[in-house]
Short mmCIF file of C-alpha atoms in Angstrom, two decimals:
data_model
loop_
_atom_site.label_atom_id
_atom_site.label_comp_id
_atom_site.label_asym_id
_atom_site.label_seq_id
_atom_site.Cartn_x
_atom_site.Cartn_y
_atom_site.Cartn_z
CA UNK A 6 110.43 157.80 125.46
CA UNK A 7 111.49 156.43 122.08
CA UNK A 8 114.26 153.85 122.20
CA UNK A 9 116.17 154.50 118.99
CA UNK A 10 118.05 151.76 117.19
CA UNK A 11 121.38 152.42 115.49
CA UNK A 12 121.89 151.16 111.97
CA UNK A 13 124.65 151.71 109.43
CA UNK A 14 123.78 153.58 106.25
CA UNK A 15 125.01 150.69 104.09
CA UNK A 16 122.38 148.47 105.74
CA UNK A 17 119.66 150.72 104.33
CA UNK A 18 120.47 150.30 100.64
CA UNK A 19 117.08 149.04 99.45
CA UNK A 20 113.46 149.82 100.12
CA UNK A 21 113.11 146.42 101.83
CA UNK A 22 116.12 147.19 104.06
CA UNK A 23 114.56 150.47 105.16
CA UNK A 24 111.14 148.86 105.72
CA UNK A 25 112.71 146.11 107.86
CA UNK A 26 114.70 148.69 109.83
CA UNK A 27 111.52 150.69 110.49
CA UNK A 28 109.77 147.56 111.74
CA UNK A 29 112.72 146.86 114.03
CA UNK A 30 112.71 150.45 115.30
CA UNK A 31 109.00 150.35 116.12
CA UNK A 32 109.02 146.90 117.70
CA UNK A 33 111.87 147.89 120.02
CA UNK A 34 109.32 150.09 121.76
CA UNK A 35 106.54 148.34 123.68
CA UNK A 36 104.75 151.53 124.70
CA UNK A 37 103.69 154.47 122.55
CA UNK A 38 106.13 157.38 122.37
CA UNK A 39 105.07 160.90 123.26
CA UNK A 40 105.08 162.68 119.94
CA UNK A 41 106.17 163.13 116.37
CA UNK A 42 107.14 160.61 113.74
CA UNK A 43 107.87 157.80 116.25
CA UNK A 44 104.40 158.18 117.75
CA UNK A 45 102.76 158.05 114.33
CA UNK A 46 104.83 155.03 113.34
CA UNK A 47 104.15 153.18 116.59
CA UNK A 48 100.37 153.59 116.48
CA UNK A 49 100.01 152.89 112.75
CA UNK A 50 102.36 149.90 112.81
CA UNK A 51 100.80 148.42 115.95
CA UNK A 52 97.39 148.54 114.32
CA UNK A 53 98.72 147.06 111.09
CA UNK A 54 100.69 144.27 112.77
CA UNK A 55 97.85 143.12 114.99
CA UNK A 56 95.31 143.34 112.18
CA UNK A 57 97.52 141.17 109.99
CA UNK A 58 98.04 138.76 112.90
CA UNK A 59 94.39 138.15 113.70
CA UNK A 60 92.17 141.14 113.07
CA UNK A 61 90.61 143.45 115.60
CA UNK A 62 90.35 140.70 118.17
CA UNK A 63 94.15 140.28 118.12
CA UNK A 64 94.57 144.07 118.17
CA UNK A 65 92.58 144.49 121.37
CA UNK A 66 93.81 141.27 122.98
CA UNK A 67 97.53 141.90 122.44
CA UNK A 68 97.39 145.61 123.25
CA UNK A 69 94.93 145.21 126.14
CA UNK A 70 97.33 146.36 128.90
CA UNK A 71 98.76 149.24 126.89
CA UNK A 72 95.24 150.46 126.04
CA UNK A 73 94.15 150.27 129.68
CA UNK A 74 97.25 152.14 130.89
CA UNK A 75 97.11 154.73 128.12
CA UNK A 76 93.35 155.24 128.29
CA UNK A 77 91.09 153.72 125.67
CA UNK A 78 89.73 156.93 124.14
CA UNK A 79 93.15 158.53 123.88
CA UNK A 80 94.66 155.32 122.49
CA UNK A 81 92.01 154.99 119.80
CA UNK A 82 92.18 158.70 118.93
CA UNK A 83 95.96 158.49 118.59
CA UNK A 84 95.63 155.39 116.41
CA UNK A 85 93.09 157.15 114.20
CA UNK A 86 95.28 160.26 113.96
CA UNK A 87 98.36 158.19 113.08
CA UNK A 88 96.48 156.43 110.30
CA UNK A 89 95.27 159.77 108.95
CA UNK A 90 98.81 161.16 109.12
CA UNK A 91 100.14 158.40 106.88
CA UNK A 92 97.24 158.86 104.46
CA UNK A 93 95.29 155.74 105.44
CA UNK A 94 91.98 157.57 105.81
CA UNK A 95 89.84 154.47 105.15
CA UNK A 96 91.63 152.62 107.94
CA UNK A 97 91.26 155.61 110.26
CA UNK A 98 87.52 155.64 109.55
CA UNK A 99 87.31 151.98 110.62
CA UNK A 100 88.97 152.80 113.94
CA UNK A 101 86.61 155.76 114.37
CA UNK A 102 83.52 153.72 113.47
CA UNK A 103 84.27 150.50 115.34
CA UNK A 104 87.12 151.06 117.80
CA UNK A 105 85.34 152.25 120.93
CA UNK A 106 82.31 150.01 120.44
CA UNK A 107 84.48 146.89 119.99
CA UNK A 108 86.71 147.85 122.93
CA UNK A 109 83.70 148.24 125.23
CA UNK A 110 82.31 144.90 124.04
CA UNK A 111 85.74 143.31 124.47
CA UNK A 112 85.78 144.42 128.11
CA UNK A 113 82.27 143.11 128.70
CA UNK A 114 83.12 139.73 127.19
CA UNK A 115 86.40 139.60 129.10
CA UNK A 116 84.84 140.45 132.45
CA UNK A 117 81.39 138.87 132.25
CA UNK A 118 81.13 136.84 129.04
CA UNK A 119 78.17 139.05 128.06
CA UNK A 120 77.20 139.99 124.51
CA UNK A 121 79.73 137.59 123.03
CA UNK A 122 77.72 137.00 119.82
CA UNK A 123 77.30 140.75 119.25
CA UNK A 124 81.02 141.24 119.94
CA UNK A 125 81.95 138.74 117.23
CA UNK A 126 79.47 140.29 114.79
CA UNK A 127 81.12 143.68 115.26
CA UNK A 128 84.59 142.14 114.94
CA UNK A 129 83.60 140.48 111.67
CA UNK A 130 82.18 143.72 110.28
CA UNK A 131 85.25 145.74 111.27
CA UNK A 132 87.64 143.10 109.92
CA UNK A 133 85.74 142.90 106.63
CA UNK A 134 86.01 146.68 106.27
CA UNK A 135 89.74 146.59 107.04
CA UNK A 136 90.57 143.83 104.57
CA UNK A 137 88.57 145.50 101.79
CA UNK A 138 90.57 148.75 101.96
CA UNK A 139 92.65 149.64 98.92
CA UNK A 140 95.48 150.40 99.01
CA UNK A 141 96.45 148.19 101.92
CA UNK A 142 97.68 149.65 105.18
CA UNK A 143 101.08 148.08 104.51
CA UNK A 144 101.43 150.20 101.38
CA UNK A 145 100.75 153.38 103.35
CA UNK A 146 103.16 152.33 106.09
CA UNK A 147 105.92 151.46 103.65
CA UNK A 148 105.60 154.86 101.99
CA UNK A 149 105.61 156.59 105.39
CA UNK A 150 108.70 154.64 106.48
CA UNK A 151 110.49 155.35 103.21
CA UNK A 152 109.94 159.07 103.74
CA UNK A 153 110.63 159.11 107.50
CA UNK A 154 113.01 156.28 108.40
CA UNK A 155 115.75 158.71 109.47
CA UNK A 156 113.39 160.04 112.16
CA UNK A 157 112.84 156.54 113.56
CA UNK A 158 116.45 155.46 114.01
CA UNK A 159 119.99 156.72 114.25
CA UNK A 160 121.69 156.23 110.88
CA UNK A 161 125.44 155.77 111.20
CA UNK A 162 127.91 156.41 108.37
CA UNK A 163 129.56 153.35 106.88
#
Protein backbone atom coordinates (compact mmCIF):
# COMPACT_ATOMS: atom_id res chain seq x y z
CA UNK A 1 0.00 0.00 0.00
CA UNK A 2 1.23 3.48 -0.90
CA UNK A 3 2.18 5.66 2.05
CA UNK A 4 1.22 9.14 0.88
CA UNK A 5 3.01 12.23 2.12
CA UNK A 6 1.16 15.47 2.79
CA UNK A 7 2.56 18.68 1.41
CA UNK A 8 1.21 22.21 1.24
CA UNK A 9 0.48 23.67 -2.18
CA UNK A 10 2.76 26.65 -1.52
CA UNK A 11 5.66 24.20 -1.09
CA UNK A 12 5.19 23.09 -4.70
CA UNK A 13 5.75 26.45 -6.39
CA UNK A 14 8.62 25.46 -8.69
CA UNK A 15 9.52 22.50 -10.85
CA UNK A 16 12.38 21.70 -8.45
CA UNK A 17 9.95 21.77 -5.49
CA UNK A 18 7.65 19.30 -7.22
CA UNK A 19 10.56 17.05 -8.26
CA UNK A 20 11.89 16.99 -4.68
CA UNK A 21 8.40 16.25 -3.33
CA UNK A 22 8.04 13.34 -5.77
CA UNK A 23 11.38 11.94 -4.65
CA UNK A 24 10.26 12.22 -1.03
CA UNK A 25 6.93 10.53 -1.83
CA UNK A 26 8.62 7.60 -3.56
CA UNK A 27 11.37 7.13 -0.99
CA UNK A 28 8.82 6.99 1.83
CA UNK A 29 7.81 3.63 0.38
CA UNK A 30 10.33 0.80 0.68
CA UNK A 31 8.23 -1.75 -1.21
CA UNK A 32 6.50 -1.39 -4.57
CA UNK A 33 2.85 -0.31 -4.47
CA UNK A 34 0.14 -2.36 -6.13
CA UNK A 35 -0.90 -0.22 -9.06
CA UNK A 36 -1.24 3.04 -10.88
CA UNK A 37 0.92 6.13 -10.84
CA UNK A 38 2.63 5.29 -7.51
CA UNK A 39 3.69 1.89 -8.88
CA UNK A 40 5.10 3.45 -12.03
CA UNK A 41 6.92 6.11 -10.03
CA UNK A 42 8.34 3.61 -7.54
CA UNK A 43 9.76 1.24 -10.14
CA UNK A 44 11.12 3.94 -12.45
CA UNK A 45 12.62 5.99 -9.62
CA UNK A 46 14.15 2.95 -7.89
CA UNK A 47 15.89 1.99 -11.12
CA UNK A 48 17.06 5.56 -11.71
CA UNK A 49 18.31 6.10 -8.16
CA UNK A 50 20.29 2.88 -7.98
CA UNK A 51 21.72 3.34 -11.46
CA UNK A 52 22.92 6.81 -10.53
CA UNK A 53 24.32 5.44 -7.25
CA UNK A 54 26.43 2.66 -8.73
CA UNK A 55 24.96 1.13 -11.85
CA UNK A 56 23.27 -2.22 -12.23
CA UNK A 57 25.39 -3.75 -9.50
CA UNK A 58 23.99 -1.23 -6.99
CA UNK A 59 20.49 -1.77 -8.40
CA UNK A 60 20.54 -5.50 -7.75
CA UNK A 61 22.52 -5.29 -4.52
CA UNK A 62 20.33 -2.66 -2.83
CA UNK A 63 17.04 -4.10 -4.06
CA UNK A 64 18.07 -7.74 -3.55
CA UNK A 65 15.53 -8.53 -0.79
CA UNK A 66 12.67 -6.70 -2.49
CA UNK A 67 13.38 -8.53 -5.77
CA UNK A 68 13.47 -11.90 -4.02
CA UNK A 69 10.22 -11.24 -2.15
CA UNK A 70 8.46 -9.77 -5.18
CA UNK A 71 9.74 -12.37 -7.64
CA UNK A 72 12.52 -11.53 -10.05
CA UNK A 73 10.60 -11.90 -13.31
CA UNK A 74 7.65 -9.87 -12.07
CA UNK A 75 9.96 -7.23 -10.59
CA UNK A 76 11.91 -6.81 -13.82
CA UNK A 77 8.73 -6.80 -15.93
CA UNK A 78 7.21 -4.12 -13.71
CA UNK A 79 10.41 -2.07 -13.94
CA UNK A 80 10.40 -2.37 -17.72
CA UNK A 81 6.71 -1.44 -17.91
CA UNK A 82 7.22 1.58 -15.63
CA UNK A 83 10.07 2.83 -17.80
CA UNK A 84 7.93 2.41 -20.92
CA UNK A 85 5.04 4.23 -19.24
CA UNK A 86 7.18 7.31 -18.61
CA UNK A 87 8.51 7.20 -22.18
CA UNK A 88 11.98 5.86 -21.36
CA UNK A 89 11.87 3.13 -24.00
CA UNK A 90 15.67 2.89 -24.36
CA UNK A 91 16.01 2.31 -20.63
CA UNK A 92 13.22 -0.26 -20.70
CA UNK A 93 15.04 -2.10 -23.49
CA UNK A 94 18.16 -2.29 -21.30
CA UNK A 95 16.15 -3.90 -18.50
CA UNK A 96 14.60 -6.30 -21.01
CA UNK A 97 17.96 -7.16 -22.60
CA UNK A 98 20.13 -7.44 -19.48
CA UNK A 99 17.92 -7.60 -16.38
CA UNK A 100 17.22 -11.31 -16.00
CA UNK A 101 20.66 -12.40 -17.20
CA UNK A 102 22.43 -10.07 -14.75
CA UNK A 103 20.10 -11.05 -11.90
CA UNK A 104 20.80 -14.75 -12.46
CA UNK A 105 24.55 -14.07 -12.60
CA UNK A 106 24.27 -11.90 -9.48
CA UNK A 107 22.71 -14.83 -7.61
CA UNK A 108 25.40 -17.22 -8.82
CA UNK A 109 28.18 -14.87 -7.76
CA UNK A 110 26.47 -14.20 -4.43
CA UNK A 111 25.93 -17.87 -3.63
CA UNK A 112 28.94 -19.58 -5.19
CA UNK A 113 31.33 -16.93 -6.51
CA UNK A 114 30.94 -18.51 -9.96
CA UNK A 115 31.13 -16.65 -13.27
CA UNK A 116 32.28 -13.46 -11.58
CA UNK A 117 34.22 -12.20 -14.63
CA UNK A 118 31.25 -12.80 -16.93
CA UNK A 119 28.97 -11.07 -14.40
CA UNK A 120 31.15 -7.95 -14.45
CA UNK A 121 31.34 -8.00 -18.25
CA UNK A 122 27.54 -8.00 -18.44
CA UNK A 123 27.32 -5.25 -15.81
CA UNK A 124 29.74 -3.10 -17.78
CA UNK A 125 27.79 -3.60 -21.01
CA UNK A 126 24.45 -2.81 -19.37
CA UNK A 127 25.85 0.23 -17.57
CA UNK A 128 27.42 1.55 -20.78
CA UNK A 129 24.06 1.22 -22.53
CA UNK A 130 22.28 3.01 -19.68
CA UNK A 131 24.69 5.94 -19.52
CA UNK A 132 24.60 6.43 -23.30
CA UNK A 133 20.81 6.91 -23.40
CA UNK A 134 19.54 10.31 -24.47
CA UNK A 135 17.55 11.89 -22.99
CA UNK A 136 18.57 10.76 -19.53
CA UNK A 137 16.22 8.80 -17.31
CA UNK A 138 16.11 11.76 -14.94
CA UNK A 139 14.58 13.90 -17.68
CA UNK A 140 11.82 11.35 -18.26
CA UNK A 141 11.19 11.03 -14.53
CA UNK A 142 11.05 14.78 -14.00
CA UNK A 143 8.49 15.13 -16.79
CA UNK A 144 6.45 12.24 -15.37
CA UNK A 145 6.53 13.77 -11.87
CA UNK A 146 5.59 17.20 -13.18
CA UNK A 147 2.53 15.70 -14.85
CA UNK A 148 1.58 13.32 -12.02
CA UNK A 149 2.80 14.72 -8.69
CA UNK A 150 -0.75 15.15 -7.40
CA UNK A 151 -1.24 11.38 -7.72
CA UNK A 152 1.84 10.69 -5.59
CA UNK A 153 1.03 12.85 -2.58
CA UNK A 154 -1.75 14.65 -0.80
CA UNK A 155 -1.59 18.35 -1.68
CA UNK A 156 -2.98 20.57 1.06
CA UNK A 157 -4.24 24.11 0.48
CA UNK A 158 -2.11 26.89 1.91
